[in-house]
């Protein structure tokens, strides 16, 4: 049978996917049993599994597949949730490409496979040759933890590490490319393939991306919360006319901000430097003010800067807690780079030293709050402006206040899309949708409702929304009430946490409505969650398990199995941050 003509990856439907998985596992098992005897090197199968929340690891995996193909290998690129743990032993050549989420956790699509692989009794992987590429961000305590866990576990199970793991920080492209360029030829080794296409991995890149964002125009910047609210949430409409770009409800738009000029000036003063001093950035001379405004993360202090500052200042309190992540994080709460400079005047830095300790300025992702079908030329965003006072200064989040305060009609907003292929309105218009999105978590659900409206979908829609106070923070109220009146929004359950003494959250409403919620799930309903990853999404997950156990009359383990099946069917998906 000829397997080399199978596509690297394709949007298979469920039936095709099941068939392919079966075929693929059988083929792998057959080939590894007969390795050396019948497996000719130029048809070597390489399995590339990705764990990805927002698409970066997935995009690297697709590139790796293209490069592997150019080396004469037969690549299978798979999301981790498309593979069972017991299939792993049959993968002779395996690349794991995964990001890390939450606090050192697996991305959602990797969790079930990871649970299987890390379970006691997992079979030996002695016939597997593997390497791991880990994507992460050094500003998190558990840098690249998911990749590290995979690497350690595969080795523990007897698999042969053919190439050392590479951990990538936010600018992952170069190290990822270097890893692929080393590990893939190594696996293809001896195949004698000559038609190597070094740029093969570049083929799937959209025209506008991280390195080449589209200069969009901001059309609307409107306050959603009341002026008297304790928070500020804004509605933005950004024109993508003329870009040739399109998007789906569920995707995110990334915005590349610039830093606030006032903060730049204050930092330059604190350093005792001048704005027009030159510094070297990427081998080019740039004026300091320009570098700080456009190229570096100057609000959130980098770990390198904190360590150097502690060493140069002799600050005993700071030096004493450098190794204690909880104490350090408490100390840093509310302190930005400027606070640290101002509070430690004995630590002196030249402009070059300072710049060398900074991380590159990153884009921020925003879940799109419009449907690309209803609004093909504009993208709507729902953004909470980060503003807080601490240490006698006003502090502002870089990107949320760039949009709120700094962008005018003439300022290009540099943007690119990141698709979220699983966070989608179901293809079947008749299936129920349950959406849990407090705060800015409402964003993709506004898009989902527009999408259902556009499609004239008959399926029921249920939104759980909440925020601090109904009077000031009930955003998009008119739209939601109109959807209720029209019947598009079948149910709307609200939880305003600060309208009464005891907090009421969306998960409390879920529990109250548990019987009906379970009925919707049992009718084939989809369960979507968006918003805060650290508290809300965890509590909502717990509430979901409780609802299923109580109203499905299931044991705790059966409720876990029920939820896992929802995840496998992509009927429980999250967009959390
Ligand atoms: C996939 C995805 C989708 C997202 N969708 C949305 C969305 O739809 N809407 C939305 O608003 N955001 C969304 N976000 C979050 C968004 O990307 C940014 O993280 C957010 O706007 C803050 O960025 P910033 O640059 O304004 O703040 P930053 O400059 O990054 O500063 C944020 C930091 O400030 C500190 N901080 C914040 N508040 C306080 C406080 N009260 N006291 C002390 N310190 C504080 C914290 O250290 C925090 O990490 C999403 C994120 C992801 C990953
Ligand atoms: N990881 C992150 O850094 C992160 C995560 C989420 C949001 N944010 C940022 O915070 C800003 C505001 O976010 P937002 O408007 O989306 O939401 P938010 O202001 O954090 O909260 C929205 C609602 O959720 C409630 N809530 C708090 N804890 C909860 C829990 N455990 N379970 C359920 N609900 C809970 C809040 O109640 P109370 O406040 O009254 O308790 C409030 O009513 C944005 O800038 C956003 O980007 C950052
Ligand atoms: C909410 C959130 C939590 C994260 N937690 C971690 C973490 O604990 N450790 C880490 O190294 N990176 C962490 N990251 C960074 C991601 O791993 C990194 O951005 C990665 O490139 C994302 O890849 P993906 O798009 O394939 O998911 C986190 C990112 C977000 C948005």
PDB file of C-alpha atoms in Angstrom, residues 11-178:
ATOM      1  CA  UNK A  11      -9.675  18.854   7.495  1.00  0.00           C
ATOM      2  CA  UNK A  12     -11.014  15.303   7.803  1.00  0.00           C
ATOM      3  CA  UNK A  13     -14.540  14.718   8.965  1.00  0.00           C
ATOM      4  CA  UNK A  14     -15.137  12.453  11.971  1.00  0.00           C
ATOM      5  CA  UNK A  15     -15.589   9.297   9.890  1.00  0.00           C
ATOM      6  CA  UNK A  16     -12.491   9.910   7.793  1.00  0.00           C
ATOM      7  CA  UNK A  17     -10.496  10.762  10.890  1.00  0.00           C
ATOM      8  CA  UNK A  18     -11.524   7.553  12.647  1.00  0.00           C
ATOM      9  CA  UNK A  19     -10.682   5.526   9.551  1.00  0.00           C
ATOM     10  CA  UNK A  20      -7.348   7.262   9.097  1.00  0.00           C
ATOM     11  CA  UNK A  21      -6.438   6.817  12.750  1.00  0.00           C
ATOM     12  CA  UNK A  22      -7.151   3.124  12.509  1.00  0.00           C
ATOM     13  CA  UNK A  23      -5.301   2.809   9.245  1.00  0.00           C
ATOM     14  CA  UNK A  24      -2.438   4.892  10.517  1.00  0.00           C
ATOM     15  CA  UNK A  25      -2.013   2.943  13.778  1.00  0.00           C
ATOM     16  CA  UNK A  26      -2.139  -0.332  11.901  1.00  0.00           C
ATOM     17  CA  UNK A  27       0.361   0.852   9.348  1.00  0.00           C
ATOM     18  CA  UNK A  28       2.716   2.182  12.007  1.00  0.00           C
ATOM     19  CA  UNK A  29       2.504  -1.055  13.956  1.00  0.00           C
ATOM     20  CA  UNK A  30       3.181  -3.047  10.857  1.00  0.00           C
ATOM     21  CA  UNK A  31       6.130  -0.903   9.854  1.00  0.00           C
ATOM     22  CA  UNK A  32       7.775  -0.866  13.237  1.00  0.00           C
ATOM     23  CA  UNK A  33       7.429  -4.627  13.592  1.00  0.00           C
ATOM     24  CA  UNK A  34       9.197  -5.066  10.310  1.00  0.00           C
ATOM     25  CA  UNK A  35      11.627  -2.168  10.734  1.00  0.00           C
ATOM     26  CA  UNK A  36      14.935  -2.804   9.059  1.00  0.00           C
ATOM     27  CA  UNK A  37      13.524  -5.627   6.996  1.00  0.00           C
ATOM     28  CA  UNK A  38      10.940  -3.959   4.783  1.00  0.00           C
ATOM     29  CA  UNK A  39      11.041  -0.311   5.848  1.00  0.00           C
ATOM     30  CA  UNK A  40      13.097   1.452   3.255  1.00  0.00           C
ATOM     31  CA  UNK A  41      14.581   4.674   4.584  1.00  0.00           C
ATOM     32  CA  UNK A  42      12.955   6.885   1.964  1.00  0.00           C
ATOM     33  CA  UNK A  43       9.464   5.981   3.155  1.00  0.00           C
ATOM     34  CA  UNK A  44      10.255   6.514   6.833  1.00  0.00           C
ATOM     35  CA  UNK A  45       7.121   7.641   8.647  1.00  0.00           C
ATOM     36  CA  UNK A  46       7.532  10.487  11.112  1.00  0.00           C
ATOM     37  CA  UNK A  47       4.729  11.411  13.492  1.00  0.00           C
ATOM     38  CA  UNK A  48       4.556  15.034  14.569  1.00  0.00           C
ATOM     39  CA  UNK A  49       2.221  15.668  17.501  1.00  0.00           C
ATOM     40  CA  UNK A  50       1.380  19.181  18.588  1.00  0.00           C
ATOM     41  CA  UNK A  51      -0.056  20.538  21.831  1.00  0.00           C
ATOM     42  CA  UNK A  52      -1.217  24.065  21.185  1.00  0.00           C
ATOM     43  CA  UNK A  53      -3.708  26.518  22.652  1.00  0.00           C
ATOM     44  CA  UNK A  54      -3.420  29.474  20.321  1.00  0.00           C
ATOM     45  CA  UNK A  55      -1.867  27.942  17.230  1.00  0.00           C
ATOM     46  CA  UNK A  56       1.881  28.668  17.460  1.00  0.00           C
ATOM     47  CA  UNK A  57       2.980  25.085  18.174  1.00  0.00           C
ATOM     48  CA  UNK A  58       0.505  23.894  15.573  1.00  0.00           C
ATOM     49  CA  UNK A  59       2.006  26.206  12.980  1.00  0.00           C
ATOM     50  CA  UNK A  60       5.535  24.952  13.818  1.00  0.00           C
ATOM     51  CA  UNK A  61       4.258  21.369  13.527  1.00  0.00           C
ATOM     52  CA  UNK A  62       2.847  22.052  10.062  1.00  0.00           C
ATOM     53  CA  UNK A  63       6.190  23.573   9.057  1.00  0.00           C
ATOM     54  CA  UNK A  64       7.985  20.516  10.447  1.00  0.00           C
ATOM     55  CA  UNK A  65       5.700  18.315   8.359  1.00  0.00           C
ATOM     56  CA  UNK A  66       6.541  20.247   5.207  1.00  0.00           C
ATOM     57  CA  UNK A  67      10.266  20.091   5.945  1.00  0.00           C
ATOM     58  CA  UNK A  68      10.079  16.366   6.716  1.00  0.00           C
ATOM     59  CA  UNK A  69       8.359  15.810   3.393  1.00  0.00           C
ATOM     60  CA  UNK A  70      11.110  17.689   1.583  1.00  0.00           C
ATOM     61  CA  UNK A  71      13.567  15.243   3.164  1.00  0.00           C
ATOM     62  CA  UNK A  72      11.676  12.325   1.695  1.00  0.00           C
ATOM     63  CA  UNK A  73       9.998  11.368   4.953  1.00  0.00           C
ATOM     64  CA  UNK A  74       6.295  10.598   5.254  1.00  0.00           C
ATOM     65  CA  UNK A  75       4.998  13.010   7.891  1.00  0.00           C
ATOM     66  CA  UNK A  76       1.786  12.739   9.872  1.00  0.00           C
ATOM     67  CA  UNK A  77       0.979  15.968  11.680  1.00  0.00           C
ATOM     68  CA  UNK A  78      -1.630  15.440  14.382  1.00  0.00           C
ATOM     69  CA  UNK A  79      -3.208  17.369  17.183  1.00  0.00           C
ATOM     70  CA  UNK A  80      -2.496  15.493  20.430  1.00  0.00           C
ATOM     71  CA  UNK A  81      -6.189  14.971  21.026  1.00  0.00           C
ATOM     72  CA  UNK A  82      -6.450  12.926  17.850  1.00  0.00           C
ATOM     73  CA  UNK A  83      -4.159  10.219  19.203  1.00  0.00           C
ATOM     74  CA  UNK A  84      -4.621   7.596  21.934  1.00  0.00           C
ATOM     75  CA  UNK A  85      -1.781   6.921  24.383  1.00  0.00           C
ATOM     76  CA  UNK A  86      -1.634   3.260  23.396  1.00  0.00           C
ATOM     77  CA  UNK A  87      -0.849   4.233  19.791  1.00  0.00           C
ATOM     78  CA  UNK A  88       2.414   5.909  20.817  1.00  0.00           C
ATOM     79  CA  UNK A  89       4.418   2.687  21.041  1.00  0.00           C
ATOM     80  CA  UNK A  90       3.898   2.187  17.310  1.00  0.00           C
ATOM     81  CA  UNK A  91       5.428   5.526  16.307  1.00  0.00           C
ATOM     82  CA  UNK A  92       9.005   4.796  15.358  1.00  0.00           C
ATOM     83  CA  UNK A  93       9.943   8.442  14.821  1.00  0.00           C
ATOM     84  CA  UNK A  94       8.106  10.948  16.950  1.00  0.00           C
ATOM     85  CA  UNK A  95       8.367  14.711  17.270  1.00  0.00           C
ATOM     86  CA  UNK A  96       6.528  16.416  20.121  1.00  0.00           C
ATOM     87  CA  UNK A  97       5.906  20.143  19.721  1.00  0.00           C
ATOM     88  CA  UNK A  98       4.039  21.680  22.622  1.00  0.00           C
ATOM     89  CA  UNK A  99       3.393  24.962  24.341  1.00  0.00           C
ATOM     90  CA  UNK A 100       2.738  25.356  28.074  1.00  0.00           C
ATOM     91  CA  UNK A 101      -0.415  26.876  29.553  1.00  0.00           C
ATOM     92  CA  UNK A 102      -1.926  27.915  32.869  1.00  0.00           C
ATOM     93  CA  UNK A 103       0.779  27.505  35.471  1.00  0.00           C
ATOM     94  CA  UNK A 104       3.127  25.024  33.842  1.00  0.00           C
ATOM     95  CA  UNK A 105       0.213  22.981  32.484  1.00  0.00           C
ATOM     96  CA  UNK A 106      -0.577  21.244  29.221  1.00  0.00           C
ATOM     97  CA  UNK A 107      -2.536  23.095  26.553  1.00  0.00           C
ATOM     98  CA  UNK A 108      -6.149  21.832  26.424  1.00  0.00           C
ATOM     99  CA  UNK A 109      -5.674  19.665  23.338  1.00  0.00           C
ATOM    100  CA  UNK A 110      -2.731  17.846  24.988  1.00  0.00           C
ATOM    101  CA  UNK A 111      -4.275  17.077  28.368  1.00  0.00           C
ATOM    102  CA  UNK A 112      -6.021  13.773  27.635  1.00  0.00           C
ATOM    103  CA  UNK A 113      -3.066  12.247  25.809  1.00  0.00           C
ATOM    104  CA  UNK A 114      -0.785  13.449  28.578  1.00  0.00           C
ATOM    105  CA  UNK A 115      -3.072  11.873  31.202  1.00  0.00           C
ATOM    106  CA  UNK A 116      -2.792   8.594  29.306  1.00  0.00           C
ATOM    107  CA  UNK A 117       0.975   8.783  28.859  1.00  0.00           C
ATOM    108  CA  UNK A 118       1.642   9.764  32.445  1.00  0.00           C
ATOM    109  CA  UNK A 119      -0.663   7.073  33.875  1.00  0.00           C
ATOM    110  CA  UNK A 120       0.811   4.174  35.763  1.00  0.00           C
ATOM    111  CA  UNK A 121       0.956   1.090  33.590  1.00  0.00           C
ATOM    112  CA  UNK A 122       1.698   3.000  30.378  1.00  0.00           C
ATOM    113  CA  UNK A 123       3.486   0.586  28.068  1.00  0.00           C
ATOM    114  CA  UNK A 124       7.162   0.791  27.195  1.00  0.00           C
ATOM    115  CA  UNK A 125       8.136   3.117  24.360  1.00  0.00           C
ATOM    116  CA  UNK A 126      11.495   1.455  23.773  1.00  0.00           C
ATOM    117  CA  UNK A 127      10.997   1.392  20.011  1.00  0.00           C
ATOM    118  CA  UNK A 128      10.235   5.111  19.773  1.00  0.00           C
ATOM    119  CA  UNK A 129      12.872   7.629  18.637  1.00  0.00           C
ATOM    120  CA  UNK A 130      11.854  11.131  19.613  1.00  0.00           C
ATOM    121  CA  UNK A 131      12.693  14.747  20.201  1.00  0.00           C
ATOM    122  CA  UNK A 132      10.739  17.564  21.885  1.00  0.00           C
ATOM    123  CA  UNK A 133      10.332  21.207  20.966  1.00  0.00           C
ATOM    124  CA  UNK A 134       8.886  23.232  23.844  1.00  0.00           C
ATOM    125  CA  UNK A 135       7.249  26.623  23.352  1.00  0.00           C
ATOM    126  CA  UNK A 136       6.866  28.913  26.334  1.00  0.00           C
ATOM    127  CA  UNK A 137       7.598  32.259  27.839  1.00  0.00           C
ATOM    128  CA  UNK A 138      10.393  32.938  30.335  1.00  0.00           C
ATOM    129  CA  UNK A 139       8.197  35.419  32.170  1.00  0.00           C
ATOM    130  CA  UNK A 140       6.258  32.440  33.572  1.00  0.00           C
ATOM    131  CA  UNK A 141       7.736  30.598  36.552  1.00  0.00           C
ATOM    132  CA  UNK A 142       7.396  27.164  34.970  1.00  0.00           C
ATOM    133  CA  UNK A 143       9.066  27.918  31.673  1.00  0.00           C
ATOM    134  CA  UNK A 144       8.269  25.307  28.998  1.00  0.00           C
ATOM    135  CA  UNK A 145       7.104  22.875  31.680  1.00  0.00           C
ATOM    136  CA  UNK A 146       4.777  20.905  29.392  1.00  0.00           C
ATOM    137  CA  UNK A 147       7.619  20.181  26.951  1.00  0.00           C
ATOM    138  CA  UNK A 148       9.946  19.294  29.822  1.00  0.00           C
ATOM    139  CA  UNK A 149       7.329  16.881  31.217  1.00  0.00           C
ATOM    140  CA  UNK A 150       6.916  15.192  27.839  1.00  0.00           C
ATOM    141  CA  UNK A 151      10.656  14.865  27.383  1.00  0.00           C
ATOM    142  CA  UNK A 152      11.162  13.350  30.846  1.00  0.00           C
ATOM    143  CA  UNK A 153       8.211  10.985  30.577  1.00  0.00           C
ATOM    144  CA  UNK A 154       9.169   9.659  27.137  1.00  0.00           C
ATOM    145  CA  UNK A 155      12.705   8.971  28.393  1.00  0.00           C
ATOM    146  CA  UNK A 156      11.288   7.299  31.502  1.00  0.00           C
ATOM    147  CA  UNK A 157       9.204   5.025  29.276  1.00  0.00           C
ATOM    148  CA  UNK A 158      12.357   3.916  27.483  1.00  0.00           C
ATOM    149  CA  UNK A 159      12.055   6.005  24.322  1.00  0.00           C
ATOM    150  CA  UNK A 160      15.286   7.041  22.655  1.00  0.00           C
ATOM    151  CA  UNK A 161      15.917  10.794  22.585  1.00  0.00           C
ATOM    152  CA  UNK A 162      17.552  11.329  19.215  1.00  0.00           C
ATOM    153  CA  UNK A 163      18.006  15.045  19.672  1.00  0.00           C
ATOM    154  CA  UNK A 164      18.033  17.274  22.767  1.00  0.00           C
ATOM    155  CA  UNK A 165      14.891  19.198  23.629  1.00  0.00           C
ATOM    156  CA  UNK A 166      14.885  22.867  22.660  1.00  0.00           C
ATOM    157  CA  UNK A 167      12.994  25.315  24.895  1.00  0.00           C
ATOM    158  CA  UNK A 168      11.791  28.397  23.027  1.00  0.00           C
ATOM    159  CA  UNK A 169      10.939  31.757  24.531  1.00  0.00           C
ATOM    160  CA  UNK A 170       8.343  34.090  22.993  1.00  0.00           C
ATOM    161  CA  UNK A 171      10.414  34.672  19.848  1.00  0.00           C
ATOM    162  CA  UNK A 172      10.250  31.000  18.998  1.00  0.00           C
ATOM    163  CA  UNK A 173      10.681  31.071  15.221  1.00  0.00           C
ATOM    164  CA  UNK A 174      14.481  30.955  15.000  1.00  0.00           C
ATOM    165  CA  UNK A 175      15.138  28.280  17.645  1.00  0.00           C
ATOM    166  CA  UNK A 176      12.230  26.245  16.276  1.00  0.00           C
ATOM    167  CA  UNK A 177      13.655  26.459  12.775  1.00  0.00           C
ATOM    168  CA  UNK A 178      17.097  25.463  14.063  1.00  0.00           C
TER     169      UNK A 178
END
